[in-house]
XYZ file of C-alpha atoms in Angstrom:
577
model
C -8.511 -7.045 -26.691
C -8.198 -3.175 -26.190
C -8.772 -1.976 -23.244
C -6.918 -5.058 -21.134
C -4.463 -3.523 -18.630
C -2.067 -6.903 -19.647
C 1.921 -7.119 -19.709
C 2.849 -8.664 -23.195
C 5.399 -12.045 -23.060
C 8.412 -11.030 -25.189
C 11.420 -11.105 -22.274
C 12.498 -7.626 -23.824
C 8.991 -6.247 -22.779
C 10.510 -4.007 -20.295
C 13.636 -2.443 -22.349
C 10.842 -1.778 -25.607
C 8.666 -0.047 -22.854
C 11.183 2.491 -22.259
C 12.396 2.456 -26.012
C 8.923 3.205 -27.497
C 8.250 5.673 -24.654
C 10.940 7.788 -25.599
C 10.359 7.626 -28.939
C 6.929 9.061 -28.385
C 7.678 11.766 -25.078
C 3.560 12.494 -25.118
C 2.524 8.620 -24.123
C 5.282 9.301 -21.267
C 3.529 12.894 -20.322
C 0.471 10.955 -20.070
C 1.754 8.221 -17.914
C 3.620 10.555 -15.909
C 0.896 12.765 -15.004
C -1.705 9.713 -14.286
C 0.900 8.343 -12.165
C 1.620 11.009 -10.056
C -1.688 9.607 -7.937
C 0.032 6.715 -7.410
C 2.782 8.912 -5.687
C 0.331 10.773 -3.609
C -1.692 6.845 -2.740
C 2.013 6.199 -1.214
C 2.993 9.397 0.334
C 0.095 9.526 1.996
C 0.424 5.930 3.576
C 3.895 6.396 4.473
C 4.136 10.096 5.807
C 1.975 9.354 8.668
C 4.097 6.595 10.720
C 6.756 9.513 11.052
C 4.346 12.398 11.981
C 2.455 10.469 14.299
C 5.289 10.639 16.686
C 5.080 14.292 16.623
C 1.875 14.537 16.904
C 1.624 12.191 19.868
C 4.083 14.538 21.305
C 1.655 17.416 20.765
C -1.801 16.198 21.668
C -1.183 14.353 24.661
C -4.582 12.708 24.021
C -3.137 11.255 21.518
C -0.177 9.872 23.158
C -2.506 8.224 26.068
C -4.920 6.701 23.843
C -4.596 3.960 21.671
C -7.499 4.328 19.613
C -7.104 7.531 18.869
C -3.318 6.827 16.826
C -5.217 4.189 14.962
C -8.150 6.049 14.520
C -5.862 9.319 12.773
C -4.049 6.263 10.735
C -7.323 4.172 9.377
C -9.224 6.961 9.047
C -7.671 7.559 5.750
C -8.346 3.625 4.765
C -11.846 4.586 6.342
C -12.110 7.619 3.338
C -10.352 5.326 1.030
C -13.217 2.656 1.038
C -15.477 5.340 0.466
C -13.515 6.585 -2.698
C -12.492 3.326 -4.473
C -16.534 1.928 -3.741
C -17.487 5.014 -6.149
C -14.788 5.321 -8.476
C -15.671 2.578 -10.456
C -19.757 4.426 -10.928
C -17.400 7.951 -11.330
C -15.078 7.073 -13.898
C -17.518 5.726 -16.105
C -19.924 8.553 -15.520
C -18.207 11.024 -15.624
C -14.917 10.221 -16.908
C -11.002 9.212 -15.862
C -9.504 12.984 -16.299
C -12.561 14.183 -13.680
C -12.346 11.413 -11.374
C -8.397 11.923 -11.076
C -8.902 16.159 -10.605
C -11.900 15.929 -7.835
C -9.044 12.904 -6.164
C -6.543 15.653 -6.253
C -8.738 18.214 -4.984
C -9.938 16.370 -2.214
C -6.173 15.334 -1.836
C -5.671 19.131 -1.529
C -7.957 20.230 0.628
C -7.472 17.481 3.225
C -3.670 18.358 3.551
C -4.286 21.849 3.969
C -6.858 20.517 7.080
C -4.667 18.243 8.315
C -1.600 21.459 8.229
C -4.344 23.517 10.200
C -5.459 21.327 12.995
C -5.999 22.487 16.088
C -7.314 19.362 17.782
C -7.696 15.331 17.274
C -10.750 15.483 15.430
C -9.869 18.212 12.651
C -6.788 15.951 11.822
C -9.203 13.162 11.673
C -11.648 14.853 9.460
C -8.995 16.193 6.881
C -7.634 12.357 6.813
C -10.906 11.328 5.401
C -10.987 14.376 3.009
C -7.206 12.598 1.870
C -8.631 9.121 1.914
C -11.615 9.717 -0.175
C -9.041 10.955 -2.909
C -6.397 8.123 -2.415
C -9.212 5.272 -2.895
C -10.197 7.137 -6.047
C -6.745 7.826 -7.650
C -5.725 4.200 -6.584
C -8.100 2.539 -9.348
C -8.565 5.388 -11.717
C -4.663 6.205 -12.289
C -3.621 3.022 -13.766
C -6.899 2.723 -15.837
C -6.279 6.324 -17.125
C -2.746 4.702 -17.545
C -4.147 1.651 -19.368
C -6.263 3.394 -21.849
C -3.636 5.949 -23.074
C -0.724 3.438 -23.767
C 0.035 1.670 -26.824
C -0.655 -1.514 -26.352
C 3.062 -2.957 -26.798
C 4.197 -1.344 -23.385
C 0.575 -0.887 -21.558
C 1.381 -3.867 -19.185
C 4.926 -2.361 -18.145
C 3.658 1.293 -17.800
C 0.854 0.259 -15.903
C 3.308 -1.685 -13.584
C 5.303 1.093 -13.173
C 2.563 2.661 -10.981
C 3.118 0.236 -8.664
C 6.610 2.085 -8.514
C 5.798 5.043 -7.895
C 3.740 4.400 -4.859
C 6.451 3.350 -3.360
C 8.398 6.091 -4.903
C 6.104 8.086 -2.524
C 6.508 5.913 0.252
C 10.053 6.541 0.311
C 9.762 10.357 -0.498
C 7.601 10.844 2.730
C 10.125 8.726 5.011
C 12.877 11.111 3.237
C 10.678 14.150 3.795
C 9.845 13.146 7.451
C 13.545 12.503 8.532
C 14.686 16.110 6.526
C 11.633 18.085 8.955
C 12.448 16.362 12.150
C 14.141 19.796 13.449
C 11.349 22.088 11.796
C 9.072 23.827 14.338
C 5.695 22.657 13.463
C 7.510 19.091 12.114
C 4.012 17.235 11.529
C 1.700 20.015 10.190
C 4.783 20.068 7.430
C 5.158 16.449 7.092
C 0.812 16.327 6.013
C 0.618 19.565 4.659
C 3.509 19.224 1.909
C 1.314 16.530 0.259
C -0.922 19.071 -1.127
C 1.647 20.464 -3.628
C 1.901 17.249 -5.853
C -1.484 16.939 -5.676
C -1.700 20.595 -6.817
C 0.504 19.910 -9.600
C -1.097 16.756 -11.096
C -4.420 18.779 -10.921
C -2.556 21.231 -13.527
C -1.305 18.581 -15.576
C -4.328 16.704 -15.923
C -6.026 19.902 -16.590
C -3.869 20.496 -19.521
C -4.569 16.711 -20.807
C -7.242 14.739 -22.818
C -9.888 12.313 -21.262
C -8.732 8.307 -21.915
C -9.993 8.316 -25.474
C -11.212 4.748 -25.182
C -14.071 6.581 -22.461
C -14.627 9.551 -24.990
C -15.049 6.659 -28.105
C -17.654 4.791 -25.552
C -19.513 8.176 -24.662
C -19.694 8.611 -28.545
C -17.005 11.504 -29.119
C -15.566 9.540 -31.748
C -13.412 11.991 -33.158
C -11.522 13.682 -30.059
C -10.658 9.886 -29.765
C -9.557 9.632 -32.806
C -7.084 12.831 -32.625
C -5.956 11.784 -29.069
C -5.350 7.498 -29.982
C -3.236 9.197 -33.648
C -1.083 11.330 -30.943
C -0.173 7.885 -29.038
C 0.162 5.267 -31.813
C 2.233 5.047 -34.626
C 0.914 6.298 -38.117
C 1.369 2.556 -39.331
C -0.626 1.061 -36.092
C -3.534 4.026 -35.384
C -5.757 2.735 -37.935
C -5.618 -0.856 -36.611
C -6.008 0.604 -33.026
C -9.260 2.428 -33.813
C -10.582 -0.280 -35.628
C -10.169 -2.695 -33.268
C -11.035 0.018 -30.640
C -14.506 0.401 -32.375
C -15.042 -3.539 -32.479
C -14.182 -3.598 -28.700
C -16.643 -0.903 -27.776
C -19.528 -2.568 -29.921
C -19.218 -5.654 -28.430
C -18.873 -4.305 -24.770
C -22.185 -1.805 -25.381
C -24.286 -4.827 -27.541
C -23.212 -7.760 -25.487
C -26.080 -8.675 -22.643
C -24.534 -8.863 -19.340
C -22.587 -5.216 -19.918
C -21.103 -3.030 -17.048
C -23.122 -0.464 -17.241
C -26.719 -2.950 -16.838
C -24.903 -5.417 -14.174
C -27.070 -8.001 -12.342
C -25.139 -9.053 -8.889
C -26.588 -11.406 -8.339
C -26.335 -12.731 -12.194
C -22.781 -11.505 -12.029
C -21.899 -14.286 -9.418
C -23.648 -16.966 -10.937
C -21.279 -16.254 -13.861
C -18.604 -18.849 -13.293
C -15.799 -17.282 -15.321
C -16.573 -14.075 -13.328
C -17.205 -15.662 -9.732
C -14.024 -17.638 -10.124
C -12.003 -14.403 -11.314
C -13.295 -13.062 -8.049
C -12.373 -15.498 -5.459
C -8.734 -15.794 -6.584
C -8.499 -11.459 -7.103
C -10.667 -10.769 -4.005
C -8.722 -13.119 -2.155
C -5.314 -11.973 -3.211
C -6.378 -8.098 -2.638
C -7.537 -9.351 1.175
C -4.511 -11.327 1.898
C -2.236 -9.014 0.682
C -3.403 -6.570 3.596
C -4.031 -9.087 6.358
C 0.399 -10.807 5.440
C 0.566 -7.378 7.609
C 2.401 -5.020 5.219
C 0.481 -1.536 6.177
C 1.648 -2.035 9.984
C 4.832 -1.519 8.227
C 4.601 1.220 6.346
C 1.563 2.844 8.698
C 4.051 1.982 12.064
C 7.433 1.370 11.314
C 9.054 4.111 13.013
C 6.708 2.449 16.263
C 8.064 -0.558 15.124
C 11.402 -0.194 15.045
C 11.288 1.778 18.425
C 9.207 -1.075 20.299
C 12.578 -3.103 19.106
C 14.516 -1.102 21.085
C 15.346 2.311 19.354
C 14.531 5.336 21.532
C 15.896 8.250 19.030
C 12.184 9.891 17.075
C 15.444 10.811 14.065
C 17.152 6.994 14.169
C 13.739 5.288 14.077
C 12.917 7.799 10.822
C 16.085 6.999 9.552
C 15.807 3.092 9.951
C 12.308 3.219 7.961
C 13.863 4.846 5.119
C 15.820 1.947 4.404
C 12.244 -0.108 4.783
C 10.603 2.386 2.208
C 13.380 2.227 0.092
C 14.151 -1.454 -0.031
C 9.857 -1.375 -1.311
C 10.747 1.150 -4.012
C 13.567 -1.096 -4.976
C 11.047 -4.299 -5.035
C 8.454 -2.877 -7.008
C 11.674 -2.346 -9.744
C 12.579 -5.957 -9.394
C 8.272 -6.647 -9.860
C 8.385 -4.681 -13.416
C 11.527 -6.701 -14.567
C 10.391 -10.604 -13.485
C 6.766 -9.858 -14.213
C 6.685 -11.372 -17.592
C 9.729 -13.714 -17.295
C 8.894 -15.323 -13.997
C 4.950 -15.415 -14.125
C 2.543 -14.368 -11.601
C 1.967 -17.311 -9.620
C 5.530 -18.345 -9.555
C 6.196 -14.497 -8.149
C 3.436 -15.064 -5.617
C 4.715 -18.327 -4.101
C 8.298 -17.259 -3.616
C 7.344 -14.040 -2.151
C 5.198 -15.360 -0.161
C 7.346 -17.900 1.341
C 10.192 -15.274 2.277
C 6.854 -13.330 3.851
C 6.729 -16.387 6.362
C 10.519 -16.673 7.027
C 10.425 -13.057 7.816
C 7.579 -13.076 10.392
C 8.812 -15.747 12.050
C 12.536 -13.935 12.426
C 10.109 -10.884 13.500
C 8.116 -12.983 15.946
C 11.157 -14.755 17.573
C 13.374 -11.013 17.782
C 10.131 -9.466 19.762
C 9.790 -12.523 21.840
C 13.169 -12.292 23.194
C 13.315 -8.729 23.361
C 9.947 -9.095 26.084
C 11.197 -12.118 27.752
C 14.642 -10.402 28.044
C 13.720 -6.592 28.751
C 16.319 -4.575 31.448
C 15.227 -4.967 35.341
C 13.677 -1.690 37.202
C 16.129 -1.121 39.455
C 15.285 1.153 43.300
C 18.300 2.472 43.671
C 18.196 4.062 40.094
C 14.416 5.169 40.527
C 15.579 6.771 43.801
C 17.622 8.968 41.898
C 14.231 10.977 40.559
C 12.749 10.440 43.694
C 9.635 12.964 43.020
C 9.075 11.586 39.649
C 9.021 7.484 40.408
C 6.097 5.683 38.814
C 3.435 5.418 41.555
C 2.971 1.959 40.080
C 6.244 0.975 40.953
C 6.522 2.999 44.433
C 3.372 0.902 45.803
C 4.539 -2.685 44.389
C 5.687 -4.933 46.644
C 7.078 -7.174 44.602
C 10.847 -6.599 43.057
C 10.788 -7.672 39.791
C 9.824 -5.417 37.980
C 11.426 -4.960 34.637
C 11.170 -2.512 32.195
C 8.451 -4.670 30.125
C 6.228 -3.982 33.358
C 6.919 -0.605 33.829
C 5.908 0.435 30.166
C 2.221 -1.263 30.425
C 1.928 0.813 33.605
C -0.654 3.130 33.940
C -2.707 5.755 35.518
C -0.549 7.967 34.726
C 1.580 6.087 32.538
C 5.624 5.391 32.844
C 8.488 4.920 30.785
C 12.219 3.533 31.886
C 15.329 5.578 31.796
C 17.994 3.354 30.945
C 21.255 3.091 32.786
C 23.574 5.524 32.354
C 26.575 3.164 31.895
C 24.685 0.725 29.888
C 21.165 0.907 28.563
C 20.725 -3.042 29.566
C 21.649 -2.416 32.919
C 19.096 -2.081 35.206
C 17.202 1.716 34.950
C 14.480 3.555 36.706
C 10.851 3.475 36.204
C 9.640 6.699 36.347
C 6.564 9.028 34.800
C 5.957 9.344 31.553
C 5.981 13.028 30.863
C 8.075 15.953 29.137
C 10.119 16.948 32.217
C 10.791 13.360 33.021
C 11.893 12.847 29.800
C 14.572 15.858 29.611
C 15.745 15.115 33.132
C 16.354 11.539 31.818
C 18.210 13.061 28.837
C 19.779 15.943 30.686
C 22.068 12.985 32.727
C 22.979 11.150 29.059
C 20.087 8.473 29.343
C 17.816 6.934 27.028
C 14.322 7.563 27.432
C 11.987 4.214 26.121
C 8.040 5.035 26.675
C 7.108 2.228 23.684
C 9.858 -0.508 23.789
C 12.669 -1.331 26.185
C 16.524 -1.529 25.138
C 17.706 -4.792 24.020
C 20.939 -6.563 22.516
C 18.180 -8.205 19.657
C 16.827 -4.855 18.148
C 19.314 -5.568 14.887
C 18.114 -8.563 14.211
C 14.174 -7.050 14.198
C 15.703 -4.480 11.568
C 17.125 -7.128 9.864
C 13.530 -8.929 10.298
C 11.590 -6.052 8.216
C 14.290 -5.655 5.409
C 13.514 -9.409 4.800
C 10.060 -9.105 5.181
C 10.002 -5.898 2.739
C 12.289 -7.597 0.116
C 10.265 -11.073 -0.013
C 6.842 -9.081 -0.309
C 7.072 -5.808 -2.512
C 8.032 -7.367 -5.994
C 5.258 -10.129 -5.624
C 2.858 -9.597 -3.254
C 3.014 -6.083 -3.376
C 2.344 -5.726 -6.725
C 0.928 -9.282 -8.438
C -2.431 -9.027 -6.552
C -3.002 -5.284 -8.728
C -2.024 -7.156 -12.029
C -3.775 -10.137 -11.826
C -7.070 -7.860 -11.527
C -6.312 -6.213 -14.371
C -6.393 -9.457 -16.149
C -8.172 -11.860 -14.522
C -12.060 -10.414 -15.365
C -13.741 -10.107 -18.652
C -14.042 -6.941 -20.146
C -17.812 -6.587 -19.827
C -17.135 -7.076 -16.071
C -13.973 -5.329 -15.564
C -14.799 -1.867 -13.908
C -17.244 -3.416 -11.745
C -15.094 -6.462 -10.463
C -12.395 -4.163 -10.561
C -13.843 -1.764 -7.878
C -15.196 -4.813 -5.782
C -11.285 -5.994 -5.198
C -10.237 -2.294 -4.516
C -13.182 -1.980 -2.084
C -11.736 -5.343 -0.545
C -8.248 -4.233 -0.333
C -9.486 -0.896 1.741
C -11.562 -2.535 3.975
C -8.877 -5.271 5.181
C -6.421 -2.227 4.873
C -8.760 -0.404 7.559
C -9.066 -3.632 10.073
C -5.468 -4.209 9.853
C -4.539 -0.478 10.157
C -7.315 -0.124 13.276
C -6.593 -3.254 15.001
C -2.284 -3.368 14.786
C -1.362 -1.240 17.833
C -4.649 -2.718 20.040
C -2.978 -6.187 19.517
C 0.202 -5.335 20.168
C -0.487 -4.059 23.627
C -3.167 -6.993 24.475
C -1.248 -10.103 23.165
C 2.506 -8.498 22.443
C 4.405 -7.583 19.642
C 5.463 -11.483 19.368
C 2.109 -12.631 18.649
C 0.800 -10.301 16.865
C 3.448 -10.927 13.874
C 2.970 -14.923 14.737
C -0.829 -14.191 13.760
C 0.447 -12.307 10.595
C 2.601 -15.397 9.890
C -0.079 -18.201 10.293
C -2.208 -15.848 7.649
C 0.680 -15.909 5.414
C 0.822 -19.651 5.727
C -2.805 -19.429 4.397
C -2.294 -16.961 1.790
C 0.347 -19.667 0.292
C -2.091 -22.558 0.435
C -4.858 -19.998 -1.264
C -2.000 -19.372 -3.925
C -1.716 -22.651 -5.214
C -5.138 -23.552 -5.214
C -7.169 -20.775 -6.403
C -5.058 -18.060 -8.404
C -4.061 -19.361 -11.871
C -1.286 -18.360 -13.971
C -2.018 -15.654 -16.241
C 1.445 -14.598 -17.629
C 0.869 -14.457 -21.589
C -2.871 -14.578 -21.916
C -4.897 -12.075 -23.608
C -8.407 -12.064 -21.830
C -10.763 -13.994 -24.254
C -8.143 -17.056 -23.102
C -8.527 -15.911 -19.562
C -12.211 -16.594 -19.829
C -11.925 -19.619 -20.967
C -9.240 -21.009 -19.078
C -11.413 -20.124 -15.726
C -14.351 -21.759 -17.569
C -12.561 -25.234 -17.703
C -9.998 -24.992 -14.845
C -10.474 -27.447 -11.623
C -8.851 -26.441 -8.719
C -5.903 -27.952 -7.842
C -1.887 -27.713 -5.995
C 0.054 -27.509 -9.162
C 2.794 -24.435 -9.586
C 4.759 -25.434 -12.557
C 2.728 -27.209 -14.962
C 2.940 -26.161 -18.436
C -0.110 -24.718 -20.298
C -1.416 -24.532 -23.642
C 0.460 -21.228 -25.769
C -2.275 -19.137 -26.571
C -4.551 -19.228 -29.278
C -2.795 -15.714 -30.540
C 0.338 -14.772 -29.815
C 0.276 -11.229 -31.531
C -2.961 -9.913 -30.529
C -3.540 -6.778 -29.217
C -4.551 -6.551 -25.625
């Protein structure tokens, strides 16, 4: 059926994706430009795990309280919510080409904000401004995608959005690590993002609107000009036929997006099935814990043990780019593997790699350097007050970090960092006298012999999740609705994904200093667990099937454990979808 964002099931689907696109350079313009929102959706969510360290180092605020890093990181998923809860209404209203220019002007104008703050709350505010356009480009890119692709390589082109968010995950970890020396390091790091946003609004500018929108609004002919610029002069007439059959029966058919009863809409069970397992997915997918990755990982990988602001940006460019690498491996075993299959597997490495995480932080607390009085009595005007009026004399450097009023940080031993160090304020002088005698200063994790095996920990963890749950819960929304119901159900899953994106984003640091590092990826892995049992009960496989077969499968299917049962071929092979 036209208009289904749906991977074909010939193996060679993803070497005729780049075949045909070549052959036909406009259809890759198209993509291109569409896509480039997918690079500002993951630029956007990676640059700020390096830049908060700066900017904790320039609003001390910031660096004291808790909420407020979580607050400048979820505020985005905050805006987000806001932007993917309208796009659906938007897009339809007003078209895919708008929606994706007032996204990159918003983008724009949020980065040049964030560039300009001169407090907490200004960055805050221009966050929003950024989220509100990543929420909208994050459902109407790939539907701008969907609808100006020939339907042969639609599925793969659509998946390769997917890779180019974490294209722009990786640019922004490369991007932080190259401005770690540049005066004004974070202000660069946010305001940079404006400039691909700037140059998609140019591009888009230049563009048509999706002609299956312009066909539906009753511009028949620009759809007509745009659909014989993308297809094939053998395969155009076909497309607008069928195009025109699709839109008739959307517009005619009772129950149609644009006249949607909710509460009609659930008692649909096609549709209210299609939600739990794509709802679900889109909520699990958020709560498995990636985002404190990509939001934290520098924070991460420095509560592990890794005091260097440059080798903690360095070590989560290997995490970015091992996702870039998944979502590659996602595109190719899409089609071949199946979703479900995809699902399970990742999801199963997902719980291996928590528990390594779990077990690495456990040790690391449980095993932390001992605060030494002899070494503290080496900065004798700077020891932690905390420390100076403790009687008791084992303290370790664990203790001396969750110090506060004022808050402390351990300077490791000279001759070894696991030796026993000094617990002393947690300041800017402290820190370069610390430095200044060849120490390492540790204000958010202590040294430890275990911090390569925590690296190790997220590679595994970012390997096992980006090619299936990183990018299967997208797909199967694509597929997994009606067409009548698509936008609609569509925008409810986005709206999910933000708003478990936001609690996981708000809540991440908070739990780590109430409960630990340890449990707080032991709670991550227990979800996991769940989102493995939810798997095999409620998602079905929908490799292969075009949507009218989707319907109907979800109209007969009982819920049950099975992974690898075979299933009827569909009813035909060779239609258009």
């Amino acid at each position: 059926m036209e208009g289904g964002i749906h991977p074909g099931t010939d193996p060679s689907a993803f070497r005729e994706c780049f075949s045909l696109a070549w052959k036909n350079p406009y259809v890759l313009r198209l993509a291109f430009s569409a896509g480039i929102g997918g690079l500002l959706f993951g630029y956007d969510t990676g640059v700020i795990s390096g830049a908060l360290l700066y900017i904790r180092d320039d609003f001390k605020a910031v660096d004291r309280e808790t909420v407020l890093q979580e607050s400048i990181v979820s505020m985005a998923v905050a805006g987000a919510i806001i932007g993917a809860s309208i796009g659906g209404w938007m897009t339809d209203r007003f078209g895919r080409k708008t929606s994706i220019l007032v996204a990159d002007f918003l983008f724009f104008l949020g980065s040049i904000i964030m560039a300009a703050a001169a407090n907490p709350a200004m960055l805050i505010g221009g966050r929003i401004f950024v989220g509100i356009g990543v929420g909208m480009a994050s459902m109407t890119a790939p539907l701008y995608i969907s609808e100006a692709s020939p339907a042969k390589i639609r599925g793969a082109l659509v998946s390769t959005n997917g890779f180019l968010i974490t294209g722009g995950q990786f640019l922004s970890y490369l991007i932080n690590l190259a401005l770690t020396k540049a005066p004004g390091t974070w202000r660069w790091m946010l305001g940079i993002a404006g400039l691909p946003a700037l140059l998609q609004f140019v591009l888009m500018w230049l563009l048509p609107e999706s002609p299956r929108w312009l066909y539906r609004k009753g511009r028949e002919e620009e759809a007509k000009v745009i659909l014989r610029k993308i297809y094939p002069s053998n395969e155009v007439e076909k497309e607008i036929q069928d195009l025109k059959a699709s839109v008739e029966k959307e517009t005619t058919k009772e129950g149609s997006s644009e006249k949607i009863n909710f509460i009609e809409l659930l008692k649909t069970k096609t549709v209210r099935r299609g939600l739990i397992a794509g709802v679900g997915l889109q909520i699990f997918q958020q709560f498995v814990g990636i985002n404190t990755v990509m939001y934290y990982s520098p924070t991460i990988v420095q509560l592990a043990g890794i005091a260097s602001n440059q080798t903690a940006l360095l070590l989560s460019l290997v995490t970015a780019g091992l996702n870039a690498l998944g979502s590659i491996v996602s595109i190719y075993f899409i089609d071949r593997t199946g979703r479900k299959k995809l699902l399970v597997i990742s999801l199963s490495g997902v719980i291996i790699s928590l528990g390594v995480l779990s077990s690495v932080f456990h040790e690391t607390t449980s095993h932390s350097p001992a605060v030494s009085r002899q070494e503290t009595a080496r900065f004798s005007n700077y020891s932690c007050p905390s420390y100076g009026s403790a009687r008791s004399t084992d303290w370790n450097c664990m203790k001396c970090l969750k110090a506060s009023s004022p808050d402390c940080g351990f300077c490791a031993s000279g001759n070894n960092k696991l030796s026993p160090g000094a617990c002393l304020i947690s300041n800017s002088t402290v820190k370069d006298l610390c430095h200044s005698d060849d120490r390492l200063w540790y204000t958010r994790g202590c040294p430890s012999k275990y911090g390569w095996l925590a690296l190790i920990g997220l590679a595994l963890y970012i390997i096992f999740f980006s090619p299936g749950m990183g990018t299967v819960p997208w797909i199967v929304n694509s597929e997994i609705y009606p067409l009548r119901f698509r936008g609609v159900c569509g925008g409810i899953a986005a709206t999910a994904n933000w708003i478990s994106n936001l609690i996981v984003a708000q809540s991440f640091l908070s739990l780590t200093e109430a409960i630990g590092t340890s449990w707080t990826f032991f709670i991550f892995g227990v979800i996991s667990v769940n989102a493995l049992l939810f798997v095999l009960v409620y998602v079905p496989e929908t490799k292969g099937l075009p949507i009218e077969e989707v319907e109907k499968m979800l109209e007969e299917r009982a819920l049950h454990f099975k992974l690898w049962n075979k299933r009827p071929e569909p009813l035909h092979k060779n239609s258009s979808v």
